[in-house]
Amino acid sequence: MKKIYLIAAGLAVVFLIVTNLILVKRVSDAETAVELRDSIIREAGSRSSSLEVKYLKSCFSGLLLNEDIKAFNAELVAADQRKYTLDQALGKGPVLILRYSELNCADCVVFALRKIAEIAERYKVTPVIISEYSDMHSFKDAVANFGRDRFLFYNVEKFSDVDRKGVPYYCLLMPDRTVHAVFIPDKLHPQITDFYFENVVKRFFSNTDND
């Protein structure tokens, strides 16, 4: 009886420790998101109009703080039609992602792709493009047009719940498949997208050569 009691007590302790670690991580993620948001807004405030700062706050208040979003555990398809799990395709992370669908605003997609190409060149990072095309022919055309050599390009029908916004978005995919630091670019305010990338690279890719 005593042995059973000790085992039960031990399991309870382990459960409490695991629960505490999960809570600590969630708090840490939330704090990181707040710090990232605030740093971008501060920088935008010193270099942008009040209207742009207001837009930025609105965007972040709706998306950046939602840290419970997970990427779906779906297979990603490359242009050669090979299939990969998220871990196989993206590694441990964090990974800078552009997610878009062929159904999104065409100009918005072109803007998002152009900006992330600039970021890849400026900061020497390798973004991953995760698109949604209904057929492989259209996907292969997109890969050929937007830069097979500059990006890792994959196609998948569903990536995360953020897809329901119906717009292209940037995010970081963390090692636990959390979709972190989501940002919706606006082609009318390109400098705000620049602020976002400057701070994301500084915070999450600090070893990158930015010269």
PDB file of C-alpha atoms in Angstrom:
ATOM      1  CA  MET A   1       0.000   0.000   0.000  1.00  0.00           C
ATOM      2  CA  LYS A   2       2.822   2.337   0.910  1.00  0.00           C
ATOM      3  CA  LYS A   3       4.548   1.584  -2.401  1.00  0.00           C
ATOM      4  CA  ILE A   4       1.384   2.464  -4.345  1.00  0.00           C
ATOM      5  CA  TYR A   5       1.099   5.709  -2.390  1.00  0.00           C
ATOM      6  CA  LEU A   6       4.709   6.632  -3.190  1.00  0.00           C
ATOM      7  CA  ILE A   7       4.210   5.886  -6.889  1.00  0.00           C
ATOM      8  CA  ALA A   8       1.046   7.993  -6.970  1.00  0.00           C
ATOM      9  CA  ALA A   9       2.803  10.829  -5.171  1.00  0.00           C
ATOM     10  CA  GLY A  10       5.717  10.626  -7.601  1.00  0.00           C
ATOM     11  CA  LEU A  11       3.409  10.761 -10.608  1.00  0.00           C
ATOM     12  CA  ALA A  12       1.625  13.755  -9.122  1.00  0.00           C
ATOM     13  CA  VAL A  13       4.940  15.572  -8.686  1.00  0.00           C
ATOM     14  CA  VAL A  14       5.953  14.807 -12.278  1.00  0.00           C
ATOM     15  CA  PHE A  15       2.574  16.057 -13.528  1.00  0.00           C
ATOM     16  CA  LEU A  16       2.949  19.299 -11.582  1.00  0.00           C
ATOM     17  CA  ILE A  17       6.477  19.840 -12.903  1.00  0.00           C
ATOM     18  CA  VAL A  18       5.422  19.276 -16.522  1.00  0.00           C
ATOM     19  CA  THR A  19       2.391  21.536 -16.102  1.00  0.00           C
ATOM     20  CA  ASN A  20       4.575  24.241 -14.606  1.00  0.00           C
ATOM     21  CA  LEU A  21       7.070  24.014 -17.471  1.00  0.00           C
ATOM     22  CA  ILE A  22       4.261  24.384 -20.011  1.00  0.00           C
ATOM     23  CA  LEU A  23       2.895  27.428 -18.195  1.00  0.00           C
ATOM     24  CA  VAL A  24       6.356  28.978 -17.954  1.00  0.00           C
ATOM     25  CA  LYS A  25       6.853  28.544 -21.704  1.00  0.00           C
ATOM     26  CA  ARG A  26       3.477  30.102 -22.497  1.00  0.00           C
ATOM     27  CA  VAL A  27       4.280  33.091 -20.295  1.00  0.00           C
ATOM     28  CA  SER A  28       7.697  33.403 -21.926  1.00  0.00           C
ATOM     29  CA  ASP A  29       6.183  33.286 -25.423  1.00  0.00           C
ATOM     30  CA  ALA A  30       3.617  35.924 -24.499  1.00  0.00           C
ATOM     31  CA  GLU A  31       6.319  38.185 -23.041  1.00  0.00           C
ATOM     32  CA  THR A  32       8.420  37.764 -26.182  1.00  0.00           C
ATOM     33  CA  ALA A  33       5.451  38.696 -28.355  1.00  0.00           C
ATOM     34  CA  VAL A  34       4.741  41.795 -26.268  1.00  0.00           C
ATOM     35  CA  GLU A  35       8.397  42.861 -26.386  1.00  0.00           C
ATOM     36  CA  LEU A  36       8.499  42.350 -30.138  1.00  0.00           C
ATOM     37  CA  ARG A  37       5.292  44.304 -30.672  1.00  0.00           C
ATOM     38  CA  ASP A  38       6.432  47.160 -28.442  1.00  0.00           C
ATOM     39  CA  SER A  39       9.870  47.403 -30.041  1.00  0.00           C
ATOM     40  CA  ILE A  40       8.358  47.595 -33.531  1.00  0.00           C
ATOM     41  CA  ILE A  41       5.768  50.166 -32.493  1.00  0.00           C
ATOM     42  CA  ARG A  42       8.445  52.304 -30.790  1.00  0.00           C
ATOM     43  CA  GLU A  43      10.578  52.254 -33.909  1.00  0.00           C
ATOM     44  CA  ALA A  44       7.599  52.953 -36.133  1.00  0.00           C
ATOM     45  CA  GLY A  45       6.608  55.829 -33.870  1.00  0.00           C
ATOM     46  CA  SER A  46       9.950  57.523 -34.413  1.00  0.00           C
ATOM     47  CA  ARG A  47       9.911  57.069 -38.198  1.00  0.00           C
ATOM     48  CA  SER A  48       6.254  56.991 -39.256  1.00  0.00           C
ATOM     49  CA  SER A  49       3.050  58.964 -39.144  1.00  0.00           C
ATOM     50  CA  SER A  50       0.536  58.536 -36.331  1.00  0.00           C
ATOM     51  CA  LEU A  51      -1.845  56.855 -38.791  1.00  0.00           C
ATOM     52  CA  GLU A  52       0.737  54.182 -39.616  1.00  0.00           C
ATOM     53  CA  VAL A  53       1.448  53.570 -35.944  1.00  0.00           C
ATOM     54  CA  LYS A  54      -2.279  53.241 -35.296  1.00  0.00           C
ATOM     55  CA  TYR A  55      -2.524  50.686 -38.105  1.00  0.00           C
ATOM     56  CA  LEU A  56       0.427  48.763 -36.685  1.00  0.00           C
ATOM     57  CA  LYS A  57      -1.092  48.603 -33.218  1.00  0.00           C
ATOM     58  CA  SER A  58      -4.387  47.426 -34.679  1.00  0.00           C
ATOM     59  CA  CYS A  59      -2.688  44.700 -36.695  1.00  0.00           C
ATOM     60  CA  PHE A  60      -0.642  43.421 -33.784  1.00  0.00           C
ATOM     61  CA  SER A  61      -3.465  43.532 -31.276  1.00  0.00           C
ATOM     62  CA  GLY A  62      -5.433  41.210 -33.539  1.00  0.00           C
ATOM     63  CA  LEU A  63      -2.697  38.753 -34.441  1.00  0.00           C
ATOM     64  CA  LEU A  64       0.700  39.029 -32.806  1.00  0.00           C
ATOM     65  CA  LEU A  65      -0.406  38.134 -29.298  1.00  0.00           C
ATOM     66  CA  ASN A  66      -2.239  34.943 -30.277  1.00  0.00           C
ATOM     67  CA  GLU A  67       0.393  32.421 -29.239  1.00  0.00           C
ATOM     68  CA  ASP A  68      -1.830  29.330 -29.132  1.00  0.00           C
ATOM     69  CA  ILE A  69      -1.854  28.839 -32.902  1.00  0.00           C
ATOM     70  CA  LYS A  70      -0.112  25.701 -34.088  1.00  0.00           C
ATOM     71  CA  ALA A  71       0.869  24.733 -37.600  1.00  0.00           C
ATOM     72  CA  PHE A  72      -1.072  21.735 -38.822  1.00  0.00           C
ATOM     73  CA  ASN A  73       0.893  18.508 -39.024  1.00  0.00           C
ATOM     74  CA  ALA A  74       0.356  18.205 -42.764  1.00  0.00           C
ATOM     75  CA  GLU A  75       2.672  17.027 -45.518  1.00  0.00           C
ATOM     76  CA  LEU A  76       4.409  19.730 -47.514  1.00  0.00           C
ATOM     77  CA  VAL A  77       4.898  19.115 -51.226  1.00  0.00           C
ATOM     78  CA  ALA A  78       7.964  20.425 -53.054  1.00  0.00           C
ATOM     79  CA  ALA A  79       8.114  21.341 -56.746  1.00  0.00           C
ATOM     80  CA  ASP A  80       9.604  17.930 -57.542  1.00  0.00           C
ATOM     81  CA  GLN A  81       6.475  16.440 -55.902  1.00  0.00           C
ATOM     82  CA  ARG A  82       8.408  14.973 -52.999  1.00  0.00           C
ATOM     83  CA  LYS A  83       6.512  15.097 -49.720  1.00  0.00           C
ATOM     84  CA  TYR A  84       7.945  16.188 -46.382  1.00  0.00           C
ATOM     85  CA  THR A  85       6.750  16.516 -42.818  1.00  0.00           C
ATOM     86  CA  LEU A  86       7.152  19.920 -41.180  1.00  0.00           C
ATOM     87  CA  ASP A  87      10.204  18.714 -39.264  1.00  0.00           C
ATOM     88  CA  GLN A  88      11.820  17.284 -42.382  1.00  0.00           C
ATOM     89  CA  ALA A  89      11.184  20.388 -44.443  1.00  0.00           C
ATOM     90  CA  LEU A  90      11.818  23.121 -41.906  1.00  0.00           C
ATOM     91  CA  GLY A  91      14.130  21.671 -39.268  1.00  0.00           C
ATOM     92  CA  LYS A  92      14.187  22.900 -35.687  1.00  0.00           C
ATOM     93  CA  GLY A  93      13.427  26.565 -36.242  1.00  0.00           C
ATOM     94  CA  PRO A  94      12.721  29.334 -35.744  1.00  0.00           C
ATOM     95  CA  VAL A  95      11.979  29.615 -39.452  1.00  0.00           C
ATOM     96  CA  LEU A  96      10.797  32.747 -41.231  1.00  0.00           C
ATOM     97  CA  ILE A  97       7.664  31.884 -43.226  1.00  0.00           C
ATOM     98  CA  LEU A  98       5.593  33.563 -45.895  1.00  0.00           C
ATOM     99  CA  ARG A  99       2.210  31.887 -46.247  1.00  0.00           C
ATOM    100  CA  TYR A 100      -0.146  32.728 -49.089  1.00  0.00           C
ATOM    101  CA  SER A 101      -2.856  31.204 -51.265  1.00  0.00           C
ATOM    102  CA  GLU A 102      -3.569  31.515 -54.967  1.00  0.00           C
ATOM    103  CA  LEU A 103      -6.968  32.854 -53.875  1.00  0.00           C
ATOM    104  CA  ASN A 104      -5.432  35.834 -52.054  1.00  0.00           C
ATOM    105  CA  CYS A 105      -5.298  39.301 -53.593  1.00  0.00           C
ATOM    106  CA  ALA A 106      -2.764  38.986 -56.442  1.00  0.00           C
ATOM    107  CA  ASP A 107      -1.145  42.379 -55.762  1.00  0.00           C
ATOM    108  CA  CYS A 108      -0.868  41.519 -52.063  1.00  0.00           C
ATOM    109  CA  VAL A 109       0.902  38.251 -52.875  1.00  0.00           C
ATOM    110  CA  VAL A 110       3.340  39.958 -55.245  1.00  0.00           C
ATOM    111  CA  PHE A 111       4.096  42.616 -52.616  1.00  0.00           C
ATOM    112  CA  ALA A 112       4.634  40.000 -49.892  1.00  0.00           C
ATOM    113  CA  LEU A 113       6.966  37.984 -52.121  1.00  0.00           C
ATOM    114  CA  ARG A 114       8.907  41.068 -53.188  1.00  0.00           C
ATOM    115  CA  LYS A 115       9.417  42.209 -49.607  1.00  0.00           C
ATOM    116  CA  ILE A 116      10.572  38.835 -48.363  1.00  0.00           C
ATOM    117  CA  ALA A 117      13.000  38.623 -51.296  1.00  0.00           C
ATOM    118  CA  GLU A 118      14.447  41.968 -50.196  1.00  0.00           C
ATOM    119  CA  ILE A 119      14.765  40.688 -46.634  1.00  0.00           C
ATOM    120  CA  ALA A 120      16.482  37.485 -47.743  1.00  0.00           C
ATOM    121  CA  GLU A 121      19.056  39.524 -49.638  1.00  0.00           C
ATOM    122  CA  ARG A 122      19.523  42.221 -47.011  1.00  0.00           C
ATOM    123  CA  TYR A 123      19.841  39.985 -43.956  1.00  0.00           C
ATOM    124  CA  LYS A 124      21.182  36.810 -45.576  1.00  0.00           C
ATOM    125  CA  VAL A 125      18.396  34.662 -44.186  1.00  0.00           C
ATOM    126  CA  THR A 126      16.572  31.860 -45.997  1.00  0.00           C
ATOM    127  CA  PRO A 127      12.804  32.314 -45.777  1.00  0.00           C
ATOM    128  CA  VAL A 128      10.420  29.479 -46.531  1.00  0.00           C
ATOM    129  CA  ILE A 129       7.451  30.084 -48.811  1.00  0.00           C
ATOM    130  CA  ILE A 130       4.439  27.897 -48.040  1.00  0.00           C
ATOM    131  CA  SER A 131       1.802  28.386 -50.699  1.00  0.00           C
ATOM    132  CA  GLU A 132      -1.599  26.926 -51.447  1.00  0.00           C
ATOM    133  CA  TYR A 133      -2.221  26.057 -55.091  1.00  0.00           C
ATOM    134  CA  SER A 134      -4.966  23.729 -56.207  1.00  0.00           C
ATOM    135  CA  ASP A 135      -2.807  22.050 -58.834  1.00  0.00           C
ATOM    136  CA  MET A 136       0.883  21.265 -59.159  1.00  0.00           C
ATOM    137  CA  HIS A 137       1.230  22.986 -62.534  1.00  0.00           C
ATOM    138  CA  SER A 138       0.322  26.386 -61.032  1.00  0.00           C
ATOM    139  CA  PHE A 139       2.600  25.711 -58.069  1.00  0.00           C
ATOM    140  CA  LYS A 140       5.558  24.872 -60.309  1.00  0.00           C
ATOM    141  CA  ASP A 141       4.955  28.047 -62.320  1.00  0.00           C
ATOM    142  CA  ALA A 142       5.026  30.078 -59.101  1.00  0.00           C
ATOM    143  CA  VAL A 143       8.271  28.451 -57.987  1.00  0.00           C
ATOM    144  CA  ALA A 144       9.854  29.173 -61.364  1.00  0.00           C
ATOM    145  CA  ASN A 145       8.644  32.785 -61.387  1.00  0.00           C
ATOM    146  CA  PHE A 146       9.407  33.735 -57.786  1.00  0.00           C
ATOM    147  CA  GLY A 147      12.834  32.218 -57.330  1.00  0.00           C
ATOM    148  CA  ARG A 148      13.618  28.535 -57.004  1.00  0.00           C
ATOM    149  CA  ASP A 149      17.180  29.374 -55.922  1.00  0.00           C
ATOM    150  CA  ARG A 150      16.322  32.037 -53.356  1.00  0.00           C
ATOM    151  CA  PHE A 151      13.701  30.266 -51.243  1.00  0.00           C
ATOM    152  CA  LEU A 152      12.562  26.937 -49.990  1.00  0.00           C
ATOM    153  CA  PHE A 153       9.158  26.557 -51.624  1.00  0.00           C
ATOM    154  CA  TYR A 154       6.414  24.153 -50.523  1.00  0.00           C
ATOM    155  CA  ASN A 155       2.727  23.706 -51.241  1.00  0.00           C
ATOM    156  CA  VAL A 156       0.071  22.626 -48.745  1.00  0.00           C
ATOM    157  CA  GLU A 157      -3.678  23.103 -48.534  1.00  0.00           C
ATOM    158  CA  LYS A 158      -3.816  24.001 -44.841  1.00  0.00           C
ATOM    159  CA  PHE A 159      -0.957  25.423 -42.815  1.00  0.00           C
ATOM    160  CA  SER A 160      -2.550  27.072 -39.767  1.00  0.00           C
ATOM    161  CA  ASP A 161      -5.768  28.665 -38.534  1.00  0.00           C
ATOM    162  CA  VAL A 162      -4.402  32.046 -39.614  1.00  0.00           C
ATOM    163  CA  ASP A 163      -5.170  30.943 -43.189  1.00  0.00           C
ATOM    164  CA  ARG A 164      -8.799  31.810 -42.495  1.00  0.00           C
ATOM    165  CA  LYS A 165      -7.879  35.505 -42.630  1.00  0.00           C
ATOM    166  CA  GLY A 166      -7.715  35.089 -46.402  1.00  0.00           C
ATOM    167  CA  VAL A 167      -4.559  37.187 -46.822  1.00  0.00           C
ATOM    168  CA  PRO A 168      -0.814  36.572 -47.179  1.00  0.00           C
ATOM    169  CA  TYR A 169       1.022  36.676 -43.860  1.00  0.00           C
ATOM    170  CA  TYR A 170       4.493  36.371 -42.401  1.00  0.00           C
ATOM    171  CA  CYS A 171       5.269  34.392 -39.283  1.00  0.00           C
ATOM    172  CA  LEU A 172       7.936  32.476 -37.437  1.00  0.00           C
ATOM    173  CA  LEU A 173       7.525  28.741 -37.076  1.00  0.00           C
ATOM    174  CA  MET A 174       8.983  27.721 -33.730  1.00  0.00           C
ATOM    175  CA  PRO A 175      10.402  24.273 -32.822  1.00  0.00           C
ATOM    176  CA  ASP A 176       7.119  23.238 -31.154  1.00  0.00           C
ATOM    177  CA  ARG A 177       5.170  24.165 -34.353  1.00  0.00           C
ATOM    178  CA  THR A 178       3.835  27.359 -32.760  1.00  0.00           C
ATOM    179  CA  VAL A 179       3.008  29.974 -35.381  1.00  0.00           C
ATOM    180  CA  HIS A 180       4.669  32.977 -33.755  1.00  0.00           C
ATOM    181  CA  ALA A 181       4.846  36.726 -34.482  1.00  0.00           C
ATOM    182  CA  VAL A 182       2.214  36.701 -37.211  1.00  0.00           C
ATOM    183  CA  PHE A 183       2.130  39.828 -39.357  1.00  0.00           C
ATOM    184  CA  ILE A 184      -0.088  40.802 -42.297  1.00  0.00           C
ATOM    185  CA  PRO A 185       1.815  43.063 -44.715  1.00  0.00           C
ATOM    186  CA  ASP A 186       0.094  46.045 -46.281  1.00  0.00           C
ATOM    187  CA  LYS A 187       1.356  47.192 -49.679  1.00  0.00           C
ATOM    188  CA  LEU A 188       0.240  50.742 -48.845  1.00  0.00           C
ATOM    189  CA  HIS A 189       2.626  50.834 -45.854  1.00  0.00           C
ATOM    190  CA  PRO A 190       5.813  49.037 -46.949  1.00  0.00           C
ATOM    191  CA  GLN A 191       7.951  50.723 -44.294  1.00  0.00           C
ATOM    192  CA  ILE A 192       5.908  49.080 -41.534  1.00  0.00           C
ATOM    193  CA  THR A 193       6.736  45.702 -43.029  1.00  0.00           C
ATOM    194  CA  ASP A 194      10.387  46.793 -42.968  1.00  0.00           C
ATOM    195  CA  PHE A 195      10.086  47.598 -39.251  1.00  0.00           C
ATOM    196  CA  TYR A 196       8.601  44.173 -38.640  1.00  0.00           C
ATOM    197  CA  PHE A 197      11.451  42.369 -40.396  1.00  0.00           C
ATOM    198  CA  GLU A 198      14.155  44.519 -38.809  1.00  0.00           C
ATOM    199  CA  ASN A 199      12.958  43.592 -35.348  1.00  0.00           C
ATOM    200  CA  VAL A 200      12.227  39.937 -36.107  1.00  0.00           C
ATOM    201  CA  VAL A 201      15.700  39.431 -37.563  1.00  0.00           C
ATOM    202  CA  LYS A 202      17.309  41.283 -34.670  1.00  0.00           C
ATOM    203  CA  ARG A 203      15.436  39.243 -32.065  1.00  0.00           C
ATOM    204  CA  PHE A 204      15.418  35.767 -33.602  1.00  0.00           C
ATOM    205  CA  PHE A 205      18.336  35.736 -36.044  1.00  0.00           C
ATOM    206  CA  SER A 206      20.874  37.772 -34.097  1.00  0.00           C
ATOM    207  CA  ASN A 207      23.822  35.756 -35.428  1.00  0.00           C
ATOM    208  CA  THR A 208      22.927  36.694 -38.984  1.00  0.00           C
ATOM    209  CA  ASP A 209      25.351  38.968 -40.789  1.00  0.00           C
ATOM    210  CA  ASN A 210      23.330  42.071 -41.595  1.00  0.00           C
ATOM    211  CA  ASP A 211      26.037  44.055 -43.285  1.00  0.00           C
TER     212      ASP A 211
END
